[in-house]
């Protein structure tokens, strides 16, 4: 094809025997030369694409279907991702958020005093958020989120966020409620059995919160973290102390004490409880499905937890991807709090 096709114009002119007085033979030769240049290039591109398709098909046959595009493109961004060590994950953020001018023992004693009871912890949360607004580390919107989570009924607010979503409401603006058929309520239900909207105490009594042994102040911190106030929680964790060359110190240290230490301490206690509860639910559900049916099927899988499990496994993938940190020109990030993989019943829904 690469050699015969370019010759066709010249061959046709030769066989027909046209007079070349009008330059038709020269035009045919010019077209032939152009095709001689273009056809091999097109053929090479086709062969390359065909070979890539065949190699990907062979790869799929050997290793199974490829992962979604997100998983294929993630590795090229890993050079800019910095994760903490296993020691830092075990110790937590206590040593990080206390700031450079306070001993760890003093910080622990202060947190224990502020969280000695539920009422004391809630009061400490309110006081630190008000102080954060005064010092410019938070905004009046954050105080509104705190008041909503602490004192308001679910879905009572009509404040709209991105794409028109409202807190604890469905896309059409209705408060998430029980199914009309009277069956088991959905995980995203924000209504009590008597038809009244849920309050903070009702969220504490949900199955997910009770199985994870969450306290009222921990549920408050989790619900607050699923609002836009997560920005005020995470932003100070990236204000790092630097050396004389403008490079962040290693290990990372905050420039100053975090303005919301009580909120972060409660989140640090609550998130591992949620993860442990989800893993326990998964193990129990899988075990029951095998015992009851003798084989695993889609109908017996723990569908209620599948989204939480997927997001948790993806966070594990990110954590394992850089067991040996590579040097990067980008600014290192401190061990921030990742957005929690909460059951929808504890979060505010798509507004996050």
PDB file of N, CA and C in Angstrom, residues 70-168:
ATOM      1  N   UNK A  70      -8.131   7.771  37.028  1.00  0.00           N
ATOM      2  CA  UNK A  70      -7.605   8.435  38.215  1.00  0.00           C
ATOM      3  C   UNK A  70      -6.410   7.699  38.775  1.00  0.00           C
ATOM      4  N   UNK A  71      -6.486   6.370  38.824  1.00  0.00           N
ATOM      5  CA  UNK A  71      -5.395   5.582  39.372  1.00  0.00           C
ATOM      6  C   UNK A  71      -4.201   5.558  38.425  1.00  0.00           C
ATOM      7  N   UNK A  72      -4.439   5.694  37.099  1.00  0.00           N
ATOM      8  CA  UNK A  72      -3.332   5.672  36.154  1.00  0.00           C
ATOM      9  C   UNK A  72      -2.577   6.987  36.148  1.00  0.00           C
ATOM     10  N   UNK A  73      -3.283   8.096  36.369  1.00  0.00           N
ATOM     11  CA  UNK A  73      -2.627   9.397  36.327  1.00  0.00           C
ATOM     12  C   UNK A  73      -2.094   9.833  37.679  1.00  0.00           C
ATOM     13  N   UNK A  74      -2.501   9.167  38.754  1.00  0.00           N
ATOM     14  CA  UNK A  74      -2.060   9.564  40.086  1.00  0.00           C
ATOM     15  C   UNK A  74      -0.551   9.512  40.266  1.00  0.00           C
ATOM     16  N   UNK A  75       0.157   8.469  39.784  1.00  0.00           N
ATOM     17  CA  UNK A  75       1.595   8.392  40.067  1.00  0.00           C
ATOM     18  C   UNK A  75       2.402   9.581  39.589  1.00  0.00           C
ATOM     19  N   UNK A  76       2.009  10.248  38.507  1.00  0.00           N
ATOM     20  CA  UNK A  76       2.818  11.361  38.022  1.00  0.00           C
ATOM     21  C   UNK A  76       2.737  12.572  38.940  1.00  0.00           C
ATOM     22  N   UNK A  77       1.767  12.597  39.857  1.00  0.00           N
ATOM     23  CA  UNK A  77       1.671  13.684  40.821  1.00  0.00           C
ATOM     24  C   UNK A  77       2.292  13.312  42.168  1.00  0.00           C
ATOM     25  N   UNK A  78       2.778  12.098  42.295  1.00  0.00           N
ATOM     26  CA  UNK A  78       3.263  11.652  43.589  1.00  0.00           C
ATOM     27  C   UNK A  78       4.531  12.374  44.005  1.00  0.00           C
ATOM     28  N   UNK A  79       5.272  12.956  43.032  1.00  0.00           N
ATOM     29  CA  UNK A  79       6.483  13.677  43.399  1.00  0.00           C
ATOM     30  C   UNK A  79       6.206  14.895  44.253  1.00  0.00           C
ATOM     31  N   UNK A  80       4.978  15.426  44.201  1.00  0.00           N
ATOM     32  CA  UNK A  80       4.617  16.593  44.990  1.00  0.00           C
ATOM     33  C   UNK A  80       3.858  16.226  46.261  1.00  0.00           C
ATOM     34  N   UNK A  81       3.663  14.941  46.498  1.00  0.00           N
ATOM     35  CA  UNK A  81       2.899  14.501  47.664  1.00  0.00           C
ATOM     36  C   UNK A  81       3.848  14.057  48.759  1.00  0.00           C
ATOM     37  N   UNK A  82       3.669  14.628  49.933  1.00  0.00           N
ATOM     38  CA  UNK A  82       4.496  14.275  51.081  1.00  0.00           C
ATOM     39  C   UNK A  82       3.576  13.740  52.170  1.00  0.00           C
ATOM     40  N   UNK A  83       3.848  12.549  52.636  1.00  0.00           N
ATOM     41  CA  UNK A  83       3.036  11.943  53.688  1.00  0.00           C
ATOM     42  C   UNK A  83       3.905  11.693  54.906  1.00  0.00           C
ATOM     43  N   UNK A  84       3.253  11.583  56.047  1.00  0.00           N
ATOM     44  CA  UNK A  84       3.988  11.346  57.273  1.00  0.00           C
ATOM     45  C   UNK A  84       4.419   9.904  57.409  1.00  0.00           C
ATOM     46  N   UNK A  85       5.303   9.681  58.354  1.00  0.00           N
ATOM     47  CA  UNK A  85       5.789   8.329  58.615  1.00  0.00           C
ATOM     48  C   UNK A  85       4.779   7.572  59.472  1.00  0.00           C
ATOM     49  N   UNK A  86       5.013   6.274  59.636  1.00  0.00           N
ATOM     50  CA  UNK A  86       4.125   5.471  60.477  1.00  0.00           C
ATOM     51  C   UNK A  86       4.191   5.934  61.931  1.00  0.00           C
ATOM     52  N   UNK A  87       5.369   6.409  62.360  1.00  0.00           N
ATOM     53  CA  UNK A  87       5.492   6.924  63.725  1.00  0.00           C
ATOM     54  C   UNK A  87       4.614   8.156  63.905  1.00  0.00           C
ATOM     55  N   UNK A  88       4.663   9.076  62.936  1.00  0.00           N
ATOM     56  CA  UNK A  88       3.847  10.282  63.034  1.00  0.00           C
ATOM     57  C   UNK A  88       2.360   9.942  63.009  1.00  0.00           C
ATOM     58  N   UNK A  89       1.999   8.928  62.223  1.00  0.00           N
ATOM     59  CA  UNK A  89       0.596   8.525  62.177  1.00  0.00           C
ATOM     60  C   UNK A  89       0.142   7.959  63.519  1.00  0.00           C
ATOM     61  N   UNK A  90       1.048   7.241  64.198  1.00  0.00           N
ATOM     62  CA  UNK A  90       0.694   6.655  65.491  1.00  0.00           C
ATOM     63  C   UNK A  90       0.628   7.715  66.587  1.00  0.00           C
ATOM     64  N   UNK A  91       1.583   8.635  66.584  1.00  0.00           N
ATOM     65  CA  UNK A  91       1.629   9.677  67.613  1.00  0.00           C
ATOM     66  C   UNK A  91       0.531  10.698  67.402  1.00  0.00           C
ATOM     67  N   UNK A  92       0.211  10.996  66.138  1.00  0.00           N
ATOM     68  CA  UNK A  92      -0.826  11.967  65.845  1.00  0.00           C
ATOM     69  C   UNK A  92      -0.288  13.379  65.749  1.00  0.00           C
ATOM     70  N   UNK A  93      -1.204  14.334  65.868  1.00  0.00           N
ATOM     71  CA  UNK A  93      -0.862  15.738  65.651  1.00  0.00           C
ATOM     72  C   UNK A  93      -0.579  16.489  66.942  1.00  0.00           C
ATOM     73  N   UNK A  94      -0.575  15.820  68.066  1.00  0.00           N
ATOM     74  CA  UNK A  94      -0.383  16.519  69.333  1.00  0.00           C
ATOM     75  C   UNK A  94       0.909  17.313  69.344  1.00  0.00           C
ATOM     76  N   UNK A  95       1.982  16.665  68.942  1.00  0.00           N
ATOM     77  CA  UNK A  95       3.281  17.328  68.977  1.00  0.00           C
ATOM     78  C   UNK A  95       3.400  18.394  67.902  1.00  0.00           C
ATOM     79  N   UNK A  96       2.516  18.348  66.915  1.00  0.00           N
ATOM     80  CA  UNK A  96       2.608  19.273  65.788  1.00  0.00           C
ATOM     81  C   UNK A  96       1.810  20.546  66.021  1.00  0.00           C
ATOM     82  N   UNK A  97       0.604  20.433  66.575  1.00  0.00           N
ATOM     83  CA  UNK A  97      -0.280  21.588  66.671  1.00  0.00           C
ATOM     84  C   UNK A  97      -0.030  22.429  67.913  1.00  0.00           C
ATOM     85  N   UNK A  98       0.771  21.929  68.842  1.00  0.00           N
ATOM     86  CA  UNK A  98       0.957  22.673  70.089  1.00  0.00           C
ATOM     87  C   UNK A  98       1.780  23.932  69.899  1.00  0.00           C
ATOM     88  N   UNK A  99       2.520  24.039  68.800  1.00  0.00           N
ATOM     89  CA  UNK A  99       3.339  25.216  68.581  1.00  0.00           C
ATOM     90  C   UNK A  99       4.717  25.065  69.181  1.00  0.00           C
ATOM     91  N   UNK A 100       5.623  25.985  68.830  1.00  0.00           N
ATOM     92  CA  UNK A 100       7.017  25.839  69.252  1.00  0.00           C
ATOM     93  C   UNK A 100       7.298  26.257  70.688  1.00  0.00           C
ATOM     94  N   UNK A 101       6.365  26.977  71.322  1.00  0.00           N
ATOM     95  CA  UNK A 101       6.654  27.561  72.633  1.00  0.00           C
ATOM     96  C   UNK A 101       5.955  26.850  73.785  1.00  0.00           C
ATOM     97  N   UNK A 102       5.428  25.661  73.554  1.00  0.00           N
ATOM     98  CA  UNK A 102       4.720  24.943  74.609  1.00  0.00           C
ATOM     99  C   UNK A 102       5.203  23.505  74.664  1.00  0.00           C
ATOM    100  N   UNK A 103       5.479  23.041  75.868  1.00  0.00           N
ATOM    101  CA  UNK A 103       5.902  21.659  76.040  1.00  0.00           C
ATOM    102  C   UNK A 103       4.727  20.716  75.801  1.00  0.00           C
ATOM    103  N   UNK A 104       5.049  19.509  75.369  1.00  0.00           N
ATOM    104  CA  UNK A 104       4.005  18.540  75.064  1.00  0.00           C
ATOM    105  C   UNK A 104       3.209  18.190  76.311  1.00  0.00           C
ATOM    106  N   UNK A 105       3.888  18.092  77.456  1.00  0.00           N
ATOM    107  CA  UNK A 105       3.185  17.766  78.698  1.00  0.00           C
ATOM    108  C   UNK A 105       2.200  18.873  79.065  1.00  0.00           C
ATOM    109  N   UNK A 106       2.609  20.115  78.850  1.00  0.00           N
ATOM    110  CA  UNK A 106       1.713  21.230  79.141  1.00  0.00           C
ATOM    111  C   UNK A 106       0.511  21.228  78.201  1.00  0.00           C
ATOM    112  N   UNK A 107       0.756  20.911  76.940  1.00  0.00           N
ATOM    113  CA  UNK A 107      -0.337  20.870  75.968  1.00  0.00           C
ATOM    114  C   UNK A 107      -1.327  19.765  76.328  1.00  0.00           C
ATOM    115  N   UNK A 108      -0.824  18.585  76.677  1.00  0.00           N
ATOM    116  CA  UNK A 108      -1.707  17.477  77.048  1.00  0.00           C
ATOM    117  C   UNK A 108      -2.529  17.814  78.283  1.00  0.00           C
ATOM    118  N   UNK A 109      -1.895  18.448  79.252  1.00  0.00           N
ATOM    119  CA  UNK A 109      -2.622  18.825  80.466  1.00  0.00           C
ATOM    120  C   UNK A 109      -3.717  19.842  80.150  1.00  0.00           C
ATOM    121  N   UNK A 110      -3.410  20.778  79.261  1.00  0.00           N
ATOM    122  CA  UNK A 110      -4.407  21.783  78.874  1.00  0.00           C
ATOM    123  C   UNK A 110      -5.588  21.143  78.156  1.00  0.00           C
ATOM    124  N   UNK A 111      -5.311  20.225  77.226  1.00  0.00           N
ATOM    125  CA  UNK A 111      -6.390  19.573  76.490  1.00  0.00           C
ATOM    126  C   UNK A 111      -7.238  18.700  77.417  1.00  0.00           C
ATOM    127  N   UNK A 112      -6.597  18.003  78.330  1.00  0.00           N
ATOM    128  CA  UNK A 112      -7.348  17.168  79.270  1.00  0.00           C
ATOM    129  C   UNK A 112      -8.266  18.010  80.142  1.00  0.00           C
ATOM    130  N   UNK A 113      -7.806  19.173  80.536  1.00  0.00           N
ATOM    131  CA  UNK A 113      -8.625  20.060  81.355  1.00  0.00           C
ATOM    132  C   UNK A 113      -9.817  20.588  80.554  1.00  0.00           C
ATOM    133  N   UNK A 114      -9.575  20.979  79.315  1.00  0.00           N
ATOM    134  CA  UNK A 114     -10.656  21.536  78.497  1.00  0.00           C
ATOM    135  C   UNK A 114     -11.660  20.474  78.069  1.00  0.00           C
ATOM    136  N   UNK A 115     -11.227  19.222  77.993  1.00  0.00           N
ATOM    137  CA  UNK A 115     -12.123  18.151  77.556  1.00  0.00           C
ATOM    138  C   UNK A 115     -12.468  17.209  78.703  1.00  0.00           C
ATOM    139  N   UNK A 116     -12.483  17.723  79.923  1.00  0.00           N
ATOM    140  CA  UNK A 116     -12.754  16.888  81.094  1.00  0.00           C
ATOM    141  C   UNK A 116     -14.194  16.403  81.112  1.00  0.00           C
ATOM    142  N   UNK A 117     -15.076  17.109  80.420  1.00  0.00           N
ATOM    143  CA  UNK A 117     -16.478  16.703  80.337  1.00  0.00           C
ATOM    144  C   UNK A 117     -17.040  17.177  79.004  1.00  0.00           C
ATOM    145  N   UNK A 118     -18.230  16.678  78.681  1.00  0.00           N
ATOM    146  CA  UNK A 118     -18.847  17.071  77.410  1.00  0.00           C
ATOM    147  C   UNK A 118     -19.133  18.554  77.366  1.00  0.00           C
ATOM    148  N   UNK A 119     -19.703  19.077  78.423  1.00  0.00           N
ATOM    149  CA  UNK A 119     -20.025  20.509  78.446  1.00  0.00           C
ATOM    150  C   UNK A 119     -18.768  21.360  78.374  1.00  0.00           C
ATOM    151  N   UNK A 120     -17.709  20.936  79.064  1.00  0.00           N
ATOM    152  CA  UNK A 120     -16.459  21.695  79.021  1.00  0.00           C
ATOM    153  C   UNK A 120     -15.849  21.663  77.624  1.00  0.00           C
ATOM    154  N   UNK A 121     -15.907  20.515  76.956  1.00  0.00           N
ATOM    155  CA  UNK A 121     -15.342  20.402  75.612  1.00  0.00           C
ATOM    156  C   UNK A 121     -16.110  21.267  74.623  1.00  0.00           C
ATOM    157  N   UNK A 122     -17.438  21.254  74.708  1.00  0.00           N
ATOM    158  CA  UNK A 122     -18.239  22.073  73.793  1.00  0.00           C
ATOM    159  C   UNK A 122     -17.984  23.550  74.039  1.00  0.00           C
ATOM    160  N   UNK A 123     -17.867  23.940  75.309  1.00  0.00           N
ATOM    161  CA  UNK A 123     -17.558  25.330  75.625  1.00  0.00           C
ATOM    162  C   UNK A 123     -16.185  25.717  75.092  1.00  0.00           C
ATOM    163  N   UNK A 124     -15.217  24.817  75.207  1.00  0.00           N
ATOM    164  CA  UNK A 124     -13.872  25.097  74.699  1.00  0.00           C
ATOM    165  C   UNK A 124     -13.881  25.253  73.179  1.00  0.00           C
ATOM    166  N   UNK A 125     -14.686  24.439  72.487  1.00  0.00           N
ATOM    167  CA  UNK A 125     -14.795  24.573  71.031  1.00  0.00           C
ATOM    168  C   UNK A 125     -15.358  25.937  70.663  1.00  0.00           C
ATOM    169  N   UNK A 126     -16.417  26.343  71.333  1.00  0.00           N
ATOM    170  CA  UNK A 126     -17.016  27.641  71.036  1.00  0.00           C
ATOM    171  C   UNK A 126     -16.036  28.777  71.294  1.00  0.00           C
ATOM    172  N   UNK A 127     -15.316  28.705  72.396  1.00  0.00           N
ATOM    173  CA  UNK A 127     -14.387  29.779  72.739  1.00  0.00           C
ATOM    174  C   UNK A 127     -13.235  29.871  71.745  1.00  0.00           C
ATOM    175  N   UNK A 128     -12.695  28.734  71.317  1.00  0.00           N
ATOM    176  CA  UNK A 128     -11.558  28.797  70.408  1.00  0.00           C
ATOM    177  C   UNK A 128     -11.971  29.262  69.010  1.00  0.00           C
ATOM    178  N   UNK A 129     -13.192  28.949  68.579  1.00  0.00           N
ATOM    179  CA  UNK A 129     -13.638  29.431  67.277  1.00  0.00           C
ATOM    180  C   UNK A 129     -13.916  30.930  67.320  1.00  0.00           C
ATOM    181  N   UNK A 130     -14.464  31.416  68.422  1.00  0.00           N
ATOM    182  CA  UNK A 130     -14.660  32.862  68.551  1.00  0.00           C
ATOM    183  C   UNK A 130     -13.322  33.590  68.569  1.00  0.00           C
ATOM    184  N   UNK A 131     -12.344  33.038  69.281  1.00  0.00           N
ATOM    185  CA  UNK A 131     -11.011  33.646  69.304  1.00  0.00           C
ATOM    186  C   UNK A 131     -10.365  33.593  67.926  1.00  0.00           C
ATOM    187  N   UNK A 132     -10.601  32.517  67.182  1.00  0.00           N
ATOM    188  CA  UNK A 132     -10.037  32.410  65.834  1.00  0.00           C
ATOM    189  C   UNK A 132     -10.607  33.477  64.914  1.00  0.00           C
ATOM    190  N   UNK A 133     -11.881  33.807  65.082  1.00  0.00           N
ATOM    191  CA  UNK A 133     -12.475  34.872  64.278  1.00  0.00           C
ATOM    192  C   UNK A 133     -11.845  36.213  64.629  1.00  0.00           C
ATOM    193  N   UNK A 134     -11.622  36.455  65.908  1.00  0.00           N
ATOM    194  CA  UNK A 134     -11.012  37.719  66.343  1.00  0.00           C
ATOM    195  C   UNK A 134      -9.616  37.882  65.761  1.00  0.00           C
ATOM    196  N   UNK A 135      -8.847  36.810  65.703  1.00  0.00           N
ATOM    197  CA  UNK A 135      -7.467  36.867  65.219  1.00  0.00           C
ATOM    198  C   UNK A 135      -7.360  36.640  63.714  1.00  0.00           C
ATOM    199  N   UNK A 136      -8.471  36.535  63.020  1.00  0.00           N
ATOM    200  CA  UNK A 136      -8.443  36.398  61.569  1.00  0.00           C
ATOM    201  C   UNK A 136      -8.181  34.997  61.060  1.00  0.00           C
ATOM    202  N   UNK A 137      -8.233  33.995  61.925  1.00  0.00           N
ATOM    203  CA  UNK A 137      -8.012  32.614  61.492  1.00  0.00           C
ATOM    204  C   UNK A 137      -9.306  31.908  61.096  1.00  0.00           C
ATOM    205  N   UNK A 138     -10.430  32.543  61.299  1.00  0.00           N
ATOM    206  CA  UNK A 138     -11.733  31.999  60.913  1.00  0.00           C
ATOM    207  C   UNK A 138     -12.629  33.177  60.559  1.00  0.00           C
ATOM    208  N   UNK A 139     -13.835  32.877  60.115  1.00  0.00           N
ATOM    209  CA  UNK A 139     -14.756  33.920  59.680  1.00  0.00           C
ATOM    210  C   UNK A 139     -16.101  33.752  60.368  1.00  0.00           C
ATOM    211  N   UNK A 140     -16.974  34.737  60.171  1.00  0.00           N
ATOM    212  CA  UNK A 140     -18.318  34.645  60.734  1.00  0.00           C
ATOM    213  C   UNK A 140     -19.087  33.467  60.139  1.00  0.00           C
ATOM    214  N   UNK A 141     -18.741  33.074  58.917  1.00  0.00           N
ATOM    215  CA  UNK A 141     -19.373  31.901  58.308  1.00  0.00           C
ATOM    216  C   UNK A 141     -19.062  30.639  59.105  1.00  0.00           C
ATOM    217  N   UNK A 142     -17.842  30.567  59.656  1.00  0.00           N
ATOM    218  CA  UNK A 142     -17.489  29.408  60.473  1.00  0.00           C
ATOM    219  C   UNK A 142     -18.297  29.381  61.768  1.00  0.00           C
ATOM    220  N   UNK A 143     -18.524  30.547  62.361  1.00  0.00           N
ATOM    221  CA  UNK A 143     -19.364  30.596  63.559  1.00  0.00           C
ATOM    222  C   UNK A 143     -20.796  30.188  63.234  1.00  0.00           C
ATOM    223  N   UNK A 144     -21.269  30.559  62.052  1.00  0.00           N
ATOM    224  CA  UNK A 144     -22.608  30.145  61.634  1.00  0.00           C
ATOM    225  C   UNK A 144     -22.675  28.630  61.479  1.00  0.00           C
ATOM    226  N   UNK A 145     -21.627  28.037  60.909  1.00  0.00           N
ATOM    227  CA  UNK A 145     -21.592  26.576  60.780  1.00  0.00           C
ATOM    228  C   UNK A 145     -21.595  25.904  62.147  1.00  0.00           C
ATOM    229  N   UNK A 146     -20.818  26.450  63.075  1.00  0.00           N
ATOM    230  CA  UNK A 146     -20.758  25.882  64.422  1.00  0.00           C
ATOM    231  C   UNK A 146     -22.111  25.978  65.112  1.00  0.00           C
ATOM    232  N   UNK A 147     -22.762  27.120  65.008  1.00  0.00           N
ATOM    233  CA  UNK A 147     -24.070  27.287  65.636  1.00  0.00           C
ATOM    234  C   UNK A 147     -25.102  26.361  65.001  1.00  0.00           C
ATOM    235  N   UNK A 148     -25.018  26.190  63.688  1.00  0.00           N
ATOM    236  CA  UNK A 148     -25.960  25.299  62.997  1.00  0.00           C
ATOM    237  C   UNK A 148     -25.796  23.865  63.475  1.00  0.00           C
ATOM    238  N   UNK A 149     -24.556  23.375  63.509  1.00  0.00           N
ATOM    239  CA  UNK A 149     -24.318  21.986  63.906  1.00  0.00           C
ATOM    240  C   UNK A 149     -24.665  21.770  65.373  1.00  0.00           C
ATOM    241  N   UNK A 150     -24.401  22.747  66.207  1.00  0.00           N
ATOM    242  CA  UNK A 150     -24.575  22.590  67.651  1.00  0.00           C
ATOM    243  C   UNK A 150     -26.020  22.774  68.092  1.00  0.00           C
ATOM    244  N   UNK A 151     -26.711  23.757  67.520  1.00  0.00           N
ATOM    245  CA  UNK A 151     -28.001  24.152  68.080  1.00  0.00           C
ATOM    246  C   UNK A 151     -29.198  23.976  67.153  1.00  0.00           C
ATOM    247  N   UNK A 152     -28.987  23.813  65.864  1.00  0.00           N
ATOM    248  CA  UNK A 152     -30.100  23.849  64.915  1.00  0.00           C
ATOM    249  C   UNK A 152     -30.581  22.456  64.543  1.00  0.00           C
ATOM    250  N   UNK A 153     -31.812  22.410  64.047  1.00  0.00           N
ATOM    251  CA  UNK A 153     -32.347  21.187  63.478  1.00  0.00           C
ATOM    252  C   UNK A 153     -31.750  20.970  62.091  1.00  0.00           C
ATOM    253  N   UNK A 154     -31.581  19.727  61.716  1.00  0.00           N
ATOM    254  CA  UNK A 154     -31.008  19.405  60.410  1.00  0.00           C
ATOM    255  C   UNK A 154     -31.914  19.917  59.296  1.00  0.00           C
ATOM    256  N   UNK A 155     -31.334  20.638  58.363  1.00  0.00           N
ATOM    257  CA  UNK A 155     -32.072  21.134  57.214  1.00  0.00           C
ATOM    258  C   UNK A 155     -32.824  22.415  57.442  1.00  0.00           C
ATOM    259  N   UNK A 156     -32.715  23.028  58.632  1.00  0.00           N
ATOM    260  CA  UNK A 156     -33.467  24.242  58.912  1.00  0.00           C
ATOM    261  C   UNK A 156     -32.887  25.440  58.180  1.00  0.00           C
ATOM    262  N   UNK A 157     -31.602  25.387  57.845  1.00  0.00           N
ATOM    263  CA  UNK A 157     -30.951  26.511  57.171  1.00  0.00           C
ATOM    264  C   UNK A 157     -31.284  26.507  55.684  1.00  0.00           C
ATOM    265  N   UNK A 158     -31.522  27.695  55.141  1.00  0.00           N
ATOM    266  CA  UNK A 158     -31.785  27.851  53.709  1.00  0.00           C
ATOM    267  C   UNK A 158     -30.596  28.490  52.993  1.00  0.00           C
ATOM    268  N   UNK A 159     -29.467  28.541  53.644  1.00  0.00           N
ATOM    269  CA  UNK A 159     -28.279  29.110  53.021  1.00  0.00           C
ATOM    270  C   UNK A 159     -27.771  28.165  51.936  1.00  0.00           C
ATOM    271  N   UNK A 160     -27.502  28.734  50.769  1.00  0.00           N
ATOM    272  CA  UNK A 160     -27.082  27.927  49.626  1.00  0.00           C
ATOM    273  C   UNK A 160     -25.570  28.014  49.431  1.00  0.00           C
ATOM    274  N   UNK A 161     -25.018  26.897  48.975  1.00  0.00           N
ATOM    275  CA  UNK A 161     -23.584  26.814  48.705  1.00  0.00           C
ATOM    276  C   UNK A 161     -23.394  26.491  47.224  1.00  0.00           C
ATOM    277  N   UNK A 162     -22.266  25.902  46.873  1.00  0.00           N
ATOM    278  CA  UNK A 162     -21.982  25.653  45.468  1.00  0.00           C
ATOM    279  C   UNK A 162     -23.067  24.789  44.836  1.00  0.00           C
ATOM    280  N   UNK A 163     -23.405  25.147  43.598  1.00  0.00           N
ATOM    281  CA  UNK A 163     -24.404  24.427  42.804  1.00  0.00           C
ATOM    282  C   UNK A 163     -25.778  24.420  43.474  1.00  0.00           C
ATOM    283  N   UNK A 164     -26.017  25.345  44.380  1.00  0.00           N
ATOM    284  CA  UNK A 164     -27.328  25.470  44.994  1.00  0.00           C
ATOM    285  C   UNK A 164     -27.630  24.513  46.120  1.00  0.00           C
ATOM    286  N   UNK A 165     -26.639  23.707  46.546  1.00  0.00           N
ATOM    287  CA  UNK A 165     -26.873  22.742  47.623  1.00  0.00           C
ATOM    288  C   UNK A 165     -27.066  23.461  48.954  1.00  0.00           C
ATOM    289  N   UNK A 166     -27.899  22.889  49.806  1.00  0.00           N
ATOM    290  CA  UNK A 166     -28.107  23.374  51.164  1.00  0.00           C
ATOM    291  C   UNK A 166     -27.742  22.279  52.156  1.00  0.00           C
ATOM    292  N   UNK A 167     -27.432  22.689  53.375  1.00  0.00           N
ATOM    293  CA  UNK A 167     -26.976  21.732  54.381  1.00  0.00           C
ATOM    294  C   UNK A 167     -28.093  20.764  54.775  1.00  0.00           C
ATOM    295  N   UNK A 168     -27.743  19.467  54.780  1.00  0.00           N
ATOM    296  CA  UNK A 168     -28.660  18.401  55.195  1.00  0.00           C
ATOM    297  C   UNK A 168     -29.921  18.344  54.337  1.00  0.00           C
TER     298      UNK A 168
END
